[in-house]
C-alpha cells in the first residue's frame, strides 16, 4: 500500500512555463517532506525540503506548498528549463532521530524548448 | 570527495541464481540504505543500517533479500534465489550520523539488475 502518492506520473511543459507536481500522504505522523531530483543514469539527489511547521518553502525557482489539513503538498518549478527534465520524488518521514523516508512513485518531467 | 560507489552498474542473472550487489558509502557516514526502484512503485526501502546495526529490513523483502554491512565502509545486498520480478534498479544511499531524518541521503548511481 503506497503511503506517499504522486501525480501526475509524467508531465510535459514548455520552457518558461510553471510545472506543478503533486504529492499526498496518509500517515499523519509524517512531519518532514524532502523532494529528490533524479537524472537518467544517476541516483536521486536532494532538491528541496519542508517541515510540517511551515506551509511554504522556496529555493530559487523551486517552491513547495504544504497543506497539513489535507495531507497534500506540491512542488512548483517556475520558469522551467530543459535542464529541469528529470524524475522528481516526493518523500516523507517522521521525527528527528528516526531514519526512514517513504518515497512516492515519482513524476517524470520533460521541458521542451 | 568520493560519493557513494555501487558495483556492478549492470547485472544480468538467470532465474534462480544468487547475485551480490556492492556498495561503498561516503566516508564517515553512519547510516546506510538499500532501495529498490521501479517505475510502478518508485523507491522501496529494502534495508536501513545505523552504525552497522540493522534498523529495518524492509518487511516484504525479507525472504530472498539480505543486506549486510561488513564494515563501516562496505555493504552488500544478496538476492537468493533471483526471480524475474526482481528486475529493477537497486540504489544504495548513505547519510551522516548527525541530523537524523533531516540530513540528506546521498545516493549512488544504482545497479540495474535484469533477471531472465
Short mmCIF file of N, CA, C and O in Angstrom, two decimals, chain A residues 2-11 20-26 33-38 44 47 71-77 86-92 102-109, chain B residues 37-44:
data_model
loop_
_atom_site.label_atom_id
_atom_site.label_comp_id
_atom_site.label_asym_id
_atom_site.label_seq_id
_atom_site.Cartn_x
_atom_site.Cartn_y
_atom_site.Cartn_z
N UNK A 2 0.67 2.10 -0.98
CA UNK A 2 1.52 3.26 -1.15
C UNK A 2 1.11 4.33 -0.14
O UNK A 2 0.00 4.85 -0.18
N UNK A 3 2.01 4.71 0.75
CA UNK A 3 1.68 5.71 1.75
C UNK A 3 1.90 7.12 1.23
O UNK A 3 1.37 8.08 1.78
N UNK A 4 2.74 7.26 0.22
CA UNK A 4 3.01 8.54 -0.41
C UNK A 4 2.70 8.38 -1.89
O UNK A 4 3.26 7.51 -2.54
N UNK A 5 1.80 9.20 -2.37
CA UNK A 5 1.37 9.10 -3.76
C UNK A 5 1.68 10.39 -4.50
O UNK A 5 1.53 11.48 -3.95
N UNK A 6 2.09 10.24 -5.75
CA UNK A 6 2.42 11.40 -6.57
C UNK A 6 1.59 11.42 -7.84
O UNK A 6 1.22 10.37 -8.37
N UNK A 7 1.31 12.61 -8.31
CA UNK A 7 0.63 12.77 -9.60
C UNK A 7 1.09 14.08 -10.23
O UNK A 7 1.48 15.02 -9.52
N UNK A 8 1.06 14.17 -11.55
CA UNK A 8 0.83 13.06 -12.47
C UNK A 8 2.05 12.15 -12.55
O UNK A 8 3.10 12.46 -12.00
N UNK A 9 1.92 11.06 -13.25
CA UNK A 9 3.05 10.15 -13.43
C UNK A 9 4.10 10.80 -14.32
O UNK A 9 5.29 10.62 -14.13
N UNK A 10 3.62 11.55 -15.33
CA UNK A 10 4.54 12.27 -16.20
C UNK A 10 3.92 13.60 -16.60
O UNK A 10 2.69 13.76 -16.58
N UNK A 11 4.78 14.54 -16.94
CA UNK A 11 4.35 15.91 -17.18
C UNK A 11 5.27 16.54 -18.22
O UNK A 11 6.50 16.42 -18.09
N UNK A 20 3.83 21.90 -12.16
CA UNK A 20 3.26 21.65 -10.82
C UNK A 20 3.18 20.16 -10.59
O UNK A 20 2.50 19.44 -11.33
N UNK A 21 3.87 19.70 -9.56
CA UNK A 21 3.91 18.29 -9.20
C UNK A 21 3.19 18.11 -7.87
O UNK A 21 3.43 18.87 -6.93
N UNK A 22 2.34 17.10 -7.80
CA UNK A 22 1.52 16.90 -6.61
C UNK A 22 1.95 15.68 -5.81
O UNK A 22 2.45 14.70 -6.37
N UNK A 23 1.72 15.77 -4.51
CA UNK A 23 2.08 14.69 -3.61
C UNK A 23 1.05 14.64 -2.48
O UNK A 23 0.62 15.70 -1.99
N UNK A 24 0.63 13.45 -2.10
CA UNK A 24 -0.27 13.31 -0.95
C UNK A 24 0.21 12.17 -0.08
O UNK A 24 0.95 11.29 -0.55
N UNK A 25 -0.18 12.17 1.18
CA UNK A 25 0.28 11.13 2.09
C UNK A 25 -0.84 10.73 3.03
O UNK A 25 -1.84 11.44 3.16
N UNK A 26 -0.64 9.59 3.69
CA UNK A 26 -1.68 9.07 4.56
C UNK A 26 -1.33 9.17 6.04
O UNK A 26 -2.21 9.40 6.88
N UNK A 33 9.28 16.49 4.70
CA UNK A 33 8.96 16.15 3.31
C UNK A 33 10.05 16.69 2.38
O UNK A 33 10.02 17.84 1.96
N UNK A 34 11.02 15.84 2.03
CA UNK A 34 12.02 16.26 1.05
C UNK A 34 11.58 15.88 -0.37
O UNK A 34 10.83 14.92 -0.56
N UNK A 35 12.04 16.63 -1.33
CA UNK A 35 11.86 16.28 -2.73
C UNK A 35 13.26 15.98 -3.30
O UNK A 35 14.20 16.74 -3.10
N UNK A 36 13.34 14.85 -4.02
CA UNK A 36 14.59 14.45 -4.64
C UNK A 36 14.43 14.51 -6.15
O UNK A 36 13.37 14.21 -6.70
N UNK A 37 15.52 14.88 -6.81
CA UNK A 37 15.55 15.01 -8.28
C UNK A 37 16.49 13.95 -8.83
O UNK A 37 17.60 13.77 -8.31
N UNK A 38 16.06 13.25 -9.87
CA UNK A 38 16.89 12.19 -10.44
C UNK A 38 17.01 12.35 -11.95
O UNK A 38 15.99 12.39 -12.65
N UNK A 44 19.06 9.59 -7.13
CA UNK A 44 18.35 10.82 -6.74
C UNK A 44 19.26 11.72 -5.90
O UNK A 44 20.18 11.25 -5.22
N UNK A 47 16.68 18.01 -3.55
CA UNK A 47 16.41 19.26 -4.24
C UNK A 47 15.97 20.35 -3.25
O UNK A 47 16.51 21.43 -3.20
N UNK A 71 -3.30 16.93 3.99
CA UNK A 71 -2.19 15.98 3.78
C UNK A 71 -1.74 16.00 2.33
O UNK A 71 -1.59 14.95 1.68
N UNK A 72 -1.53 17.19 1.84
CA UNK A 72 -1.09 17.35 0.45
C UNK A 72 0.03 18.37 0.37
O UNK A 72 0.10 19.30 1.17
N UNK A 73 0.87 18.17 -0.62
CA UNK A 73 1.88 19.17 -0.91
C UNK A 73 2.14 19.19 -2.41
O UNK A 73 1.74 18.26 -3.13
N UNK A 74 2.75 20.25 -2.86
CA UNK A 74 3.04 20.36 -4.28
C UNK A 74 4.39 21.04 -4.46
O UNK A 74 4.82 21.84 -3.62
N UNK A 75 5.04 20.68 -5.55
CA UNK A 75 6.31 21.30 -5.93
C UNK A 75 6.07 22.11 -7.20
O UNK A 75 5.58 21.55 -8.19
N UNK A 76 6.36 23.39 -7.15
CA UNK A 76 6.22 24.25 -8.31
C UNK A 76 7.60 24.58 -8.86
O UNK A 76 8.48 25.03 -8.09
N UNK A 77 7.77 24.36 -10.14
CA UNK A 77 9.01 24.73 -10.82
C UNK A 77 8.66 25.87 -11.76
O UNK A 77 8.01 25.68 -12.79
N UNK A 86 13.72 15.73 -15.62
CA UNK A 86 14.19 14.74 -14.66
C UNK A 86 12.97 14.07 -14.03
O UNK A 86 11.83 14.44 -14.31
N UNK A 87 13.23 13.09 -13.16
CA UNK A 87 12.16 12.49 -12.36
C UNK A 87 12.25 13.08 -10.96
O UNK A 87 13.36 13.17 -10.39
N UNK A 88 11.12 13.46 -10.42
CA UNK A 88 11.06 14.08 -9.10
C UNK A 88 10.31 13.18 -8.14
O UNK A 88 9.19 12.73 -8.42
N UNK A 89 10.94 12.92 -6.99
CA UNK A 89 10.34 12.07 -5.98
C UNK A 89 9.98 12.89 -4.76
O UNK A 89 10.80 13.65 -4.23
N UNK A 90 8.76 12.72 -4.30
CA UNK A 90 8.31 13.25 -3.02
C UNK A 90 8.57 12.16 -1.97
O UNK A 90 8.34 10.98 -2.23
N UNK A 91 9.06 12.55 -0.81
CA UNK A 91 9.30 11.59 0.26
C UNK A 91 8.75 12.16 1.57
O UNK A 91 8.50 13.37 1.69
N UNK A 92 8.57 11.29 2.55
CA UNK A 92 8.04 11.71 3.84
C UNK A 92 8.66 10.90 4.95
O UNK A 92 8.98 9.72 4.77
N UNK A 102 9.81 7.49 3.39
CA UNK A 102 8.94 6.75 2.48
C UNK A 102 8.81 7.58 1.21
O UNK A 102 8.45 8.76 1.27
N UNK A 103 9.13 6.97 0.08
CA UNK A 103 9.13 7.69 -1.20
C UNK A 103 7.87 7.40 -2.00
O UNK A 103 7.28 6.32 -1.91
N UNK A 104 7.48 8.37 -2.82
CA UNK A 104 6.41 8.17 -3.78
C UNK A 104 6.92 7.53 -5.06
O UNK A 104 8.09 7.16 -5.16
N UNK A 105 6.01 7.41 -6.03
CA UNK A 105 6.35 6.71 -7.27
C UNK A 105 7.16 7.57 -8.24
O UNK A 105 7.74 7.06 -9.18
N UNK A 106 7.14 8.87 -8.03
CA UNK A 106 7.90 9.77 -8.90
C UNK A 106 7.05 10.39 -10.00
O UNK A 106 6.06 9.81 -10.44
N UNK A 107 7.44 11.59 -10.41
CA UNK A 107 6.85 12.27 -11.56
C UNK A 107 7.95 12.59 -12.55
O UNK A 107 8.94 13.25 -12.18
N UNK A 108 7.80 12.12 -13.78
CA UNK A 108 8.80 12.39 -14.80
C UNK A 108 8.43 13.70 -15.52
O UNK A 108 7.36 13.80 -16.11
N UNK A 109 9.33 14.67 -15.44
CA UNK A 109 9.09 15.99 -16.04
C UNK A 109 9.95 16.16 -17.28
O UNK A 109 11.16 15.88 -17.24
N UNK B 37 14.22 0.40 -6.96
CA UNK B 37 13.49 1.39 -7.74
C UNK B 37 12.84 0.76 -8.95
O UNK B 37 13.51 0.12 -9.79
N UNK B 38 11.52 0.92 -9.07
CA UNK B 38 10.78 0.52 -10.26
C UNK B 38 9.87 1.67 -10.66
O UNK B 38 9.58 2.56 -9.85
N UNK B 39 9.44 1.65 -11.91
CA UNK B 39 8.58 2.75 -12.39
C UNK B 39 7.24 2.74 -11.66
O UNK B 39 6.67 3.79 -11.39
N UNK B 40 6.75 1.56 -11.34
CA UNK B 40 5.42 1.47 -10.74
C UNK B 40 5.44 1.87 -9.27
O UNK B 40 4.60 2.62 -8.80
N UNK B 41 6.41 1.37 -8.52
CA UNK B 41 6.43 1.58 -7.07
C UNK B 41 7.33 2.73 -6.62
O UNK B 41 7.24 3.16 -5.48
N UNK B 42 8.18 3.19 -7.52
CA UNK B 42 9.13 4.23 -7.10
C UNK B 42 10.24 3.61 -6.29
O UNK B 42 10.74 2.54 -6.62
N UNK B 43 10.64 4.27 -5.20
CA UNK B 43 11.71 3.76 -4.34
C UNK B 43 11.10 3.02 -3.15
O UNK B 43 10.30 3.58 -2.41
N UNK B 44 11.50 1.77 -2.96
CA UNK B 44 11.04 0.97 -1.82
C UNK B 44 12.25 0.63 -0.95
O UNK B 44 13.26 0.17 -1.46
#
